[in-house]
PDB file of C-alpha atoms in Angstrom:
ATOM      1  CA  MET A   1     164.826 118.090  86.106  1.00  0.00           C
ATOM      2  CA  ARG A   2     167.869 115.089  86.336  1.00  0.00           C
ATOM      3  CA  LEU A   3     167.752 112.076  88.751  1.00  0.00           C
ATOM      4  CA  ALA A   4     170.956 109.942  89.218  1.00  0.00           C
ATOM      5  CA  VAL A   5     169.727 106.797  90.187  1.00  0.00           C
ATOM      6  CA  LEU A   6     172.467 104.665  92.374  1.00  0.00           C
ATOM      7  CA  THR A   7     172.155 101.089  93.985  1.00  0.00           C
ATOM      8  CA  ASP A   8     173.782  98.022  94.878  1.00  0.00           C
ATOM      9  CA  ILE A   9     177.507  99.802  95.847  1.00  0.00           C
ATOM     10  CA  HIS A  10     178.350  96.279  98.527  1.00  0.00           C
ATOM     11  CA  GLY A  11     181.462  98.900  99.562  1.00  0.00           C
ATOM     12  CA  ASN A  12     183.257  99.025  96.289  1.00  0.00           C
ATOM     13  CA  LEU A  13     184.782 102.188  96.563  1.00  0.00           C
ATOM     14  CA  PRO A  14     186.633 102.140  93.078  1.00  0.00           C
ATOM     15  CA  ALA A  15     183.427 101.403  91.358  1.00  0.00           C
ATOM     16  CA  LEU A  16     181.645 103.945  93.379  1.00  0.00           C
ATOM     17  CA  GLU A  17     184.130 106.579  92.763  1.00  0.00           C
ATOM     18  CA  ALA A  18     183.956 105.667  88.725  1.00  0.00           C
ATOM     19  CA  VAL A  19     180.455 106.110  88.671  1.00  0.00           C
ATOM     20  CA  LEU A  20     180.868 109.612  90.673  1.00  0.00           C
ATOM     21  CA  ARG A  21     183.464 110.876  88.536  1.00  0.00           C
ATOM     22  CA  ASP A  22     181.168 109.742  85.410  1.00  0.00           C
ATOM     23  CA  LEU A  23     178.251 111.267  86.476  1.00  0.00           C
ATOM     24  CA  GLN A  24     180.064 114.713  86.950  1.00  0.00           C
ATOM     25  CA  SER A  25     181.459 114.313  82.899  1.00  0.00           C
ATOM     26  CA  GLN A  26     177.676 114.172  82.177  1.00  0.00           C
ATOM     27  CA  GLY A  27     176.748 117.138  83.890  1.00  0.00           C
ATOM     28  CA  GLY A  28     175.644 116.092  87.000  1.00  0.00           C
ATOM     29  CA  ALA A  29     172.089 115.679  88.750  1.00  0.00           C
ATOM     30  CA  ASP A  30     169.688 117.646  90.436  1.00  0.00           C
ATOM     31  CA  GLN A  31     169.033 114.559  92.639  1.00  0.00           C
ATOM     32  CA  HIS A  32     170.437 111.810  93.824  1.00  0.00           C
ATOM     33  CA  TRP A  33     168.838 108.170  94.673  1.00  0.00           C
ATOM     34  CA  VAL A  34     170.754 105.726  96.454  1.00  0.00           C
ATOM     35  CA  LEU A  35     168.334 102.212  96.378  1.00  0.00           C
ATOM     36  CA  GLY A  36     170.527 100.336  98.940  1.00  0.00           C
ATOM     37  CA  ASP A  37     173.431  97.738  99.898  1.00  0.00           C
ATOM     38  CA  LEU A  38     175.398 100.600 100.469  1.00  0.00           C
ATOM     39  CA  ALA A  39     178.193  99.014 102.611  1.00  0.00           C
ATOM     40  CA  ALA A  40     178.248  94.980 102.860  1.00  0.00           C
ATOM     41  CA  HIS A  41     179.726  92.478 100.697  1.00  0.00           C
ATOM     42  CA  GLY A  42     183.040  94.864  99.850  1.00  0.00           C
ATOM     43  CA  ALA A  43     186.331  95.870 100.856  1.00  0.00           C
ATOM     44  CA  PHE A  44     185.140  99.609 101.592  1.00  0.00           C
ATOM     45  CA  PRO A  45     181.916  99.837 103.307  1.00  0.00           C
ATOM     46  CA  ALA A  46     182.836 103.214 105.881  1.00  0.00           C
ATOM     47  CA  GLU A  47     184.421 104.971 102.521  1.00  0.00           C
ATOM     48  CA  CYS A  48     181.311 104.336 100.692  1.00  0.00           C
ATOM     49  CA  VAL A  49     179.128 105.729 103.066  1.00  0.00           C
ATOM     50  CA  SER A  50     180.873 108.691 103.260  1.00  0.00           C
ATOM     51  CA  GLN A  51     180.850 109.292  99.703  1.00  0.00           C
ATOM     52  CA  LEU A  52     177.468 108.723  99.203  1.00  0.00           C
ATOM     53  CA  GLN A  53     176.417 110.910 102.297  1.00  0.00           C
ATOM     54  CA  ALA A  54     178.606 113.569 100.720  1.00  0.00           C
ATOM     55  CA  LEU A  55     176.027 113.500  97.528  1.00  0.00           C
ATOM     56  CA  PRO A  56     173.813 116.760  97.539  1.00  0.00           C
ATOM     57  CA  ASN A  57     169.939 116.086  97.725  1.00  0.00           C
ATOM     58  CA  ALA A  58     170.258 112.604  97.891  1.00  0.00           C
ATOM     59  CA  ALA A  59     167.242 110.191  99.387  1.00  0.00           C
ATOM     60  CA  PHE A  60     168.335 106.744 100.369  1.00  0.00           C
ATOM     61  CA  VAL A  61     166.627 103.598 100.800  1.00  0.00           C
ATOM     62  CA  GLN A  62     167.626 100.696 103.070  1.00  0.00           C
ATOM     63  CA  GLY A  63     168.487  97.179 101.305  1.00  0.00           C
ATOM     64  CA  ASN A  64     168.223  93.984 102.601  1.00  0.00           C
ATOM     65  CA  THR A  65     172.349  93.715 103.566  1.00  0.00           C
ATOM     66  CA  ASP A  66     172.150  97.220 105.007  1.00  0.00           C
ATOM     67  CA  ARG A  67     169.360  95.642 106.997  1.00  0.00           C
ATOM     68  CA  TYR A  68     171.156  92.937 107.889  1.00  0.00           C
ATOM     69  CA  LEU A  69     174.135  95.010 109.513  1.00  0.00           C
ATOM     70  CA  VAL A  70     172.275  97.213 112.009  1.00  0.00           C
ATOM     71  CA  THR A  71     169.600  94.724 113.090  1.00  0.00           C
ATOM     72  CA  GLY A  72     170.993  91.545 113.431  1.00  0.00           C
ATOM     73  CA  GLN A  73     168.567  89.657 111.064  1.00  0.00           C
ATOM     74  CA  ARG A  74     169.210  87.759 108.416  1.00  0.00           C
ATOM     75  CA  GLY A  75     167.749  86.624 104.917  1.00  0.00           C
ATOM     76  CA  LYS A  76     164.637  84.602 105.232  1.00  0.00           C
ATOM     77  CA  THR A  77     164.918  82.357 102.018  1.00  0.00           C
ATOM     78  CA  PRO A  78     165.691  78.585 103.105  1.00  0.00           C
ATOM     79  CA  VAL A  79     168.497  76.692 101.661  1.00  0.00           C
ATOM     80  CA  ALA A  80     166.786  74.721  98.455  1.00  0.00           C
ATOM     81  CA  THR A  81     168.278  71.800  97.784  1.00  0.00           C
ATOM     82  CA  ALA A  82     171.063  69.318  99.341  1.00  0.00           C
ATOM     83  CA  GLU A  83     174.260  70.642  97.802  1.00  0.00           C
ATOM     84  CA  THR A  84     173.471  74.148  99.009  1.00  0.00           C
ATOM     85  CA  TYR A  85     172.770  72.598 102.614  1.00  0.00           C
ATOM     86  CA  ALA A  86     176.360  70.790 102.365  1.00  0.00           C
ATOM     87  CA  GLN A  87     177.944  74.234 101.818  1.00  0.00           C
ATOM     88  CA  HIS A  88     175.383  75.939 104.332  1.00  0.00           C
ATOM     89  CA  PRO A  89     177.728  76.221 107.234  1.00  0.00           C
ATOM     90  CA  GLU A  90     180.896  77.609 105.492  1.00  0.00           C
ATOM     91  CA  ASN A  91     178.522  80.071 103.647  1.00  0.00           C
ATOM     92  CA  LEU A  92     177.195  81.124 107.182  1.00  0.00           C
ATOM     93  CA  ARG A  93     180.534  81.527 108.348  1.00  0.00           C
ATOM     94  CA  ARG A  94     181.671  83.941 105.525  1.00  0.00           C
ATOM     95  CA  ARG A  95     178.931  85.789 105.833  1.00  0.00           C
ATOM     96  CA  GLU A  96     179.118  86.200 109.371  1.00  0.00           C
ATOM     97  CA  ALA A  97     182.925  87.555 108.588  1.00  0.00           C
ATOM     98  CA  VAL A  98     181.520  89.752 106.233  1.00  0.00           C
ATOM     99  CA  TYR A  99     179.169  91.621 108.610  1.00  0.00           C
ATOM    100  CA  SER A 100     181.227  91.569 111.312  1.00  0.00           C
ATOM    101  CA  TRP A 101     184.484  93.351 109.480  1.00  0.00           C
ATOM    102  CA  ALA A 102     181.947  95.745 108.141  1.00  0.00           C
ATOM    103  CA  LEU A 103     180.553  97.111 111.447  1.00  0.00           C
ATOM    104  CA  GLU A 104     183.842  97.350 112.861  1.00  0.00           C
ATOM    105  CA  ARG A 105     184.800  99.928 110.120  1.00  0.00           C
ATOM    106  CA  LEU A 106     181.822 102.035 110.139  1.00  0.00           C
ATOM    107  CA  SER A 107     181.425 105.151 112.669  1.00  0.00           C
ATOM    108  CA  PHE A 108     178.236 105.059 114.879  1.00  0.00           C
ATOM    109  CA  ASP A 109     177.092 107.692 112.739  1.00  0.00           C
ATOM    110  CA  GLN A 110     176.578 105.661 109.868  1.00  0.00           C
ATOM    111  CA  TYR A 111     175.736 102.876 111.673  1.00  0.00           C
ATOM    112  CA  GLU A 112     172.996 105.279 112.487  1.00  0.00           C
ATOM    113  CA  PHE A 113     172.406 106.577 108.969  1.00  0.00           C
ATOM    114  CA  LEU A 114     172.029 103.403 107.892  1.00  0.00           C
ATOM    115  CA  ARG A 115     169.355 102.221 110.639  1.00  0.00           C
ATOM    116  CA  GLY A 116     167.974 105.398 109.835  1.00  0.00           C
ATOM    117  CA  MET A 117     166.944 105.094 105.919  1.00  0.00           C
ATOM    118  CA  ARG A 118     163.513 104.751 104.619  1.00  0.00           C
ATOM    119  CA  HIS A 119     162.074 101.715 103.300  1.00  0.00           C
ATOM    120  CA  GLU A 120     161.055 103.425 100.001  1.00  0.00           C
ATOM    121  CA  ILE A 121     160.923 106.868  98.320  1.00  0.00           C
ATOM    122  CA  GLU A 122     158.748 108.879  96.198  1.00  0.00           C
ATOM    123  CA  LEU A 123     159.019 112.185  94.106  1.00  0.00           C
ATOM    124  CA  GLN A 124     156.246 113.993  92.446  1.00  0.00           C
ATOM    125  CA  VAL A 125     157.548 115.230  88.952  1.00  0.00           C
ATOM    126  CA  PRO A 126     155.884 118.028  87.967  1.00  0.00           C
ATOM    127  CA  SER A 127     154.029 117.416  84.860  1.00  0.00           C
ATOM    128  CA  TYR A 128     154.996 113.748  84.750  1.00  0.00           C
ATOM    129  CA  GLY A 129     153.521 112.532  88.205  1.00  0.00           C
ATOM    130  CA  TRP A 130     154.738 110.018  90.519  1.00  0.00           C
ATOM    131  CA  VAL A 131     158.062 107.942  90.584  1.00  0.00           C
ATOM    132  CA  ILE A 132     158.814 105.454  93.818  1.00  0.00           C
ATOM    133  CA  GLY A 133     162.346 103.792  94.515  1.00  0.00           C
ATOM    134  CA  TYR A 134     162.302 100.594  96.392  1.00  0.00           C
ATOM    135  CA  HIS A 135     165.220  98.192  97.092  1.00  0.00           C
ATOM    136  CA  GLY A 136     163.898  94.908  95.634  1.00  0.00           C
ATOM    137  CA  VAL A 137     160.106  95.056  95.072  1.00  0.00           C
ATOM    138  CA  PRO A 138     157.565  97.861  97.110  1.00  0.00           C
ATOM    139  CA  GLY A 139     157.162  96.673 100.523  1.00  0.00           C
ATOM    140  CA  ASP A 140     159.729  93.670 100.111  1.00  0.00           C
ATOM    141  CA  ASP A 141     163.489  94.036 100.255  1.00  0.00           C
ATOM    142  CA  GLU A 142     164.371  90.345  99.309  1.00  0.00           C
ATOM    143  CA  GLY A 143     161.519  90.696  96.622  1.00  0.00           C
ATOM    144  CA  MET A 144     162.773  89.489  93.270  1.00  0.00           C
ATOM    145  CA  MET A 145     162.143  91.449  89.475  1.00  0.00           C
ATOM    146  CA  PHE A 146     163.691  90.085  86.858  1.00  0.00           C
ATOM    147  CA  PRO A 147     163.912  90.852  82.985  1.00  0.00           C
ATOM    148  CA  GLU A 148     162.393  87.593  82.553  1.00  0.00           C
ATOM    149  CA  THR A 149     159.466  88.045  85.651  1.00  0.00           C
ATOM    150  CA  PRO A 150     156.277  87.644  83.652  1.00  0.00           C
ATOM    151  CA  ASP A 151     154.252  91.054  83.524  1.00  0.00           C
ATOM    152  CA  ASP A 152     151.399  90.002  85.677  1.00  0.00           C
ATOM    153  CA  GLU A 153     154.135  89.140  88.633  1.00  0.00           C
ATOM    154  CA  VAL A 154     155.531  92.308  88.019  1.00  0.00           C
ATOM    155  CA  LEU A 155     152.338  94.248  88.111  1.00  0.00           C
ATOM    156  CA  ASP A 156     151.005  92.726  91.244  1.00  0.00           C
ATOM    157  CA  PHE A 157     153.966  94.277  93.139  1.00  0.00           C
ATOM    158  CA  PHE A 158     152.546  97.316  92.011  1.00  0.00           C
ATOM    159  CA  ALA A 159     148.822  96.827  92.501  1.00  0.00           C
ATOM    160  CA  ASP A 160     148.852  98.985  95.998  1.00  0.00           C
ATOM    161  CA  ARG A 161     150.744 101.852  94.476  1.00  0.00           C
ATOM    162  CA  GLU A 162     150.437 104.836  92.581  1.00  0.00           C
ATOM    163  CA  GLY A 163     152.610 106.145  90.192  1.00  0.00           C
ATOM    164  CA  ARG A 164     153.964 106.157  86.639  1.00  0.00           C
ATOM    165  CA  LEU A 165     158.129 105.088  87.066  1.00  0.00           C
ATOM    166  CA  GLY A 166     159.732 102.639  89.499  1.00  0.00           C
ATOM    167  CA  PHE A 167     163.498 102.346  90.223  1.00  0.00           C
ATOM    168  CA  GLY A 168     164.825  99.254  91.961  1.00  0.00           C
ATOM    169  CA  GLY A 169     167.657  97.224  92.733  1.00  0.00           C
ATOM    170  CA  HIS A 170     168.621  93.638  94.603  1.00  0.00           C
ATOM    171  CA  THR A 171     168.808  91.720  91.332  1.00  0.00           C
ATOM    172  CA  HIS A 172     171.829  93.444  90.136  1.00  0.00           C
ATOM    173  CA  ARG A 173     170.593  93.247  86.669  1.00  0.00           C
ATOM    174  CA  ARG A 174     169.627  95.947  84.669  1.00  0.00           C
ATOM    175  CA  MET A 175     165.982  95.718  83.611  1.00  0.00           C
ATOM    176  CA  ASP A 176     163.959  98.154  82.047  1.00  0.00           C
ATOM    177  CA  ARG A 177     159.987  96.873  81.718  1.00  0.00           C
ATOM    178  CA  ALA A 178     157.503  99.006  80.436  1.00  0.00           C
ATOM    179  CA  LEU A 179     154.061  97.417  81.863  1.00  0.00           C
ATOM    180  CA  VAL A 180     150.618  99.841  81.521  1.00  0.00           C
ATOM    181  CA  PRO A 181     150.675 102.165  83.767  1.00  0.00           C
ATOM    182  CA  TRP A 182     153.927 101.431  85.566  1.00  0.00           C
ATOM    183  CA  ARG A 183     157.610 101.520  83.398  1.00  0.00           C
ATOM    184  CA  VAL A 184     159.737  99.595  85.868  1.00  0.00           C
ATOM    185  CA  ILE A 185     163.615  99.901  85.862  1.00  0.00           C
ATOM    186  CA  ASN A 186     166.290  98.666  87.474  1.00  0.00           C
ATOM    187  CA  PRO A 187     169.359 100.326  86.923  1.00  0.00           C
ATOM    188  CA  GLY A 188     171.986  97.449  87.719  1.00  0.00           C
ATOM    189  CA  SER A 189     174.801  97.373  90.280  1.00  0.00           C
ATOM    190  CA  VAL A 190     177.103 100.241  90.872  1.00  0.00           C
ATOM    191  CA  GLY A 191     179.677  97.412  92.889  1.00  0.00           C
ATOM    192  CA  LEU A 192     178.594  93.983  92.213  1.00  0.00           C
ATOM    193  CA  SER A 193     177.223  93.680  88.555  1.00  0.00           C
ATOM    194  CA  ARG A 194     175.556  90.525  87.472  1.00  0.00           C
ATOM    195  CA  ASP A 195     176.030  91.885  83.945  1.00  0.00           C
ATOM    196  CA  LEU A 196     179.246  92.821  82.734  1.00  0.00           C
ATOM    197  CA  ARG A 197     182.358  94.113  84.540  1.00  0.00           C
ATOM    198  CA  PHE A 198     180.788  97.704  84.865  1.00  0.00           C
ATOM    199  CA  ALA A 199     179.690  99.808  87.356  1.00  0.00           C
ATOM    200  CA  TYR A 200     175.890 100.453  86.401  1.00  0.00           C
ATOM    201  CA  TYR A 201     173.485 103.462  87.203  1.00  0.00           C
ATOM    202  CA  ALA A 202     171.223 105.568  85.550  1.00  0.00           C
ATOM    203  CA  LEU A 203     170.441 109.375  84.557  1.00  0.00           C
ATOM    204  CA  VAL A 204     166.711 109.845  84.269  1.00  0.00           C
ATOM    205  CA  ASP A 205     165.785 113.554  82.916  1.00  0.00           C
ATOM    206  CA  PHE A 206     162.174 114.619  83.299  1.00  0.00           C
ATOM    207  CA  ASP A 207     161.150 117.388  80.486  1.00  0.00           C
ATOM    208  CA  GLY A 208     157.568 118.311  80.583  1.00  0.00           C
ATOM    209  CA  GLY A 209     155.649 114.963  80.628  1.00  0.00           C
ATOM    210  CA  GLU A 210     158.548 113.219  79.193  1.00  0.00           C
ATOM    211  CA  VAL A 211     161.115 110.840  80.343  1.00  0.00           C
ATOM    212  CA  GLN A 212     164.536 109.816  79.109  1.00  0.00           C
ATOM    213  CA  VAL A 213     166.781 106.857  80.781  1.00  0.00           C
ATOM    214  CA  ASN A 214     170.322 106.910  80.140  1.00  0.00           C
ATOM    215  CA  PHE A 215     171.502 103.693  81.344  1.00  0.00           C
ATOM    216  CA  ARG A 216     175.350 104.318  82.162  1.00  0.00           C
ATOM    217  CA  GLU A 217     177.938 101.158  82.403  1.00  0.00           C
ATOM    218  CA  VAL A 218     181.149 102.455  83.855  1.00  0.00           C
ATOM    219  CA  PRO A 219     184.541 100.584  83.230  1.00  0.00           C
ATOM    220  CA  PHE A 220     186.935 100.180  86.566  1.00  0.00           C
ATOM    221  CA  ASP A 221     189.591  97.991  87.737  1.00  0.00           C
ATOM    222  CA  TRP A 222     188.062  95.593  88.925  1.00  0.00           C
ATOM    223  CA  GLN A 223     191.617  93.392  89.092  1.00  0.00           C
ATOM    224  CA  ALA A 224     192.632  96.436  91.570  1.00  0.00           C
ATOM    225  CA  TYR A 225     190.131  96.351  93.559  1.00  0.00           C
ATOM    226  CA  VAL A 226     190.263  92.541  94.963  1.00  0.00           C
ATOM    227  CA  GLU A 227     194.321  93.383  95.098  1.00  0.00           C
ATOM    228  CA  ALA A 228     192.842  96.577  97.439  1.00  0.00           C
ATOM    229  CA  ALA A 229     190.837  93.959  99.380  1.00  0.00           C
ATOM    230  CA  ARG A 230     193.296  91.594  99.972  1.00  0.00           C
ATOM    231  CA  MET A 231     195.908  94.460 101.142  1.00  0.00           C
ATOM    232  CA  VAL A 232     193.119  95.860 103.815  1.00  0.00           C
ATOM    233  CA  ASN A 233     192.637  92.002 104.905  1.00  0.00           C
ATOM    234  CA  TYR A 234     189.047  91.901 103.529  1.00  0.00           C
ATOM    235  CA  PRO A 235     187.462  88.545 104.605  1.00  0.00           C
ATOM    236  CA  ASP A 236     186.298  87.113 102.091  1.00  0.00           C
ATOM    237  CA  CYS A 237     188.686  88.403  98.994  1.00  0.00           C
ATOM    238  CA  THR A 238     188.119  85.014  97.329  1.00  0.00           C
ATOM    239  CA  PHE A 239     184.430  85.854  96.926  1.00  0.00           C
ATOM    240  CA  LEU A 240     185.136  89.082  94.981  1.00  0.00           C
ATOM    241  CA  GLN A 241     187.523  87.339  92.872  1.00  0.00           C
ATOM    242  CA  GLU A 242     185.380  84.452  91.996  1.00  0.00           C
ATOM    243  CA  TRP A 243     182.238  86.944  91.253  1.00  0.00           C
ATOM    244  CA  PHE A 244     184.516  88.978  88.778  1.00  0.00           C
ATOM    245  CA  ASP A 245     185.912  86.262  86.947  1.00  0.00           C
ATOM    246  CA  LYS A 246     182.921  84.700  85.956  1.00  0.00           C
ATOM    247  CA  LEU A 247     181.171  87.647  84.296  1.00  0.00           C
ATOM    248  CA  PRO A 248     181.866  88.454  80.763  1.00  0.00           C
ATOM    249  CA  GLU A 249     183.849  91.302  79.490  1.00  0.00           C
ATOM    250  CA  SER A 250     181.733  92.312  77.126  1.00  0.00           C
TER     251      SER A 250
END
């Protein structure tokens, strides 16, 4: 059985389309997991939601920015320093412009779809065991797990869960941690990677009691994406340009 795991698309249609082409070139998947942050902070929210909804045998997790879109809630992390506080009013203005812009483009059916996504998903794989999917950490769509997070802190997030394999997103950084009894994976972000200028996802093959994870990094034309965002009058093209400019090419 093959599972494709995508997360953190963030309205980046060229990146998503590149991933879906790569997925087909690899023979497709039996099931698809999409682990949140589908639409906001990108130029093509409605188009990305439509393409993801069309995936066969797909299960979806609501990410924190999906929740912000459909509830009006915002992040609970406080401003940490005087320097960031000085930028806070402008950051709030830009953020609200981005969410309003996305909502104006999503249909009501798409809004309802985002609103109805689950907070956590699970799958029992024959001869392997339970696999779970979440956005940030189990039980918290804003929780963070990084490659450098101490082992005991990572395991604490799974203390009341049963299973062998966990998939999440949110940090936009690829991660693969083997921590008995869990293996904890973040495939990286489709649309706004913090690693390199690629679109990231994972193909997961289960064979009996074994699992093989193929981490995919797919090139896409990020410069054309930023230009397309300008053409549709996306309200924060500066953010997109700066995001990709700061990433290393390899």
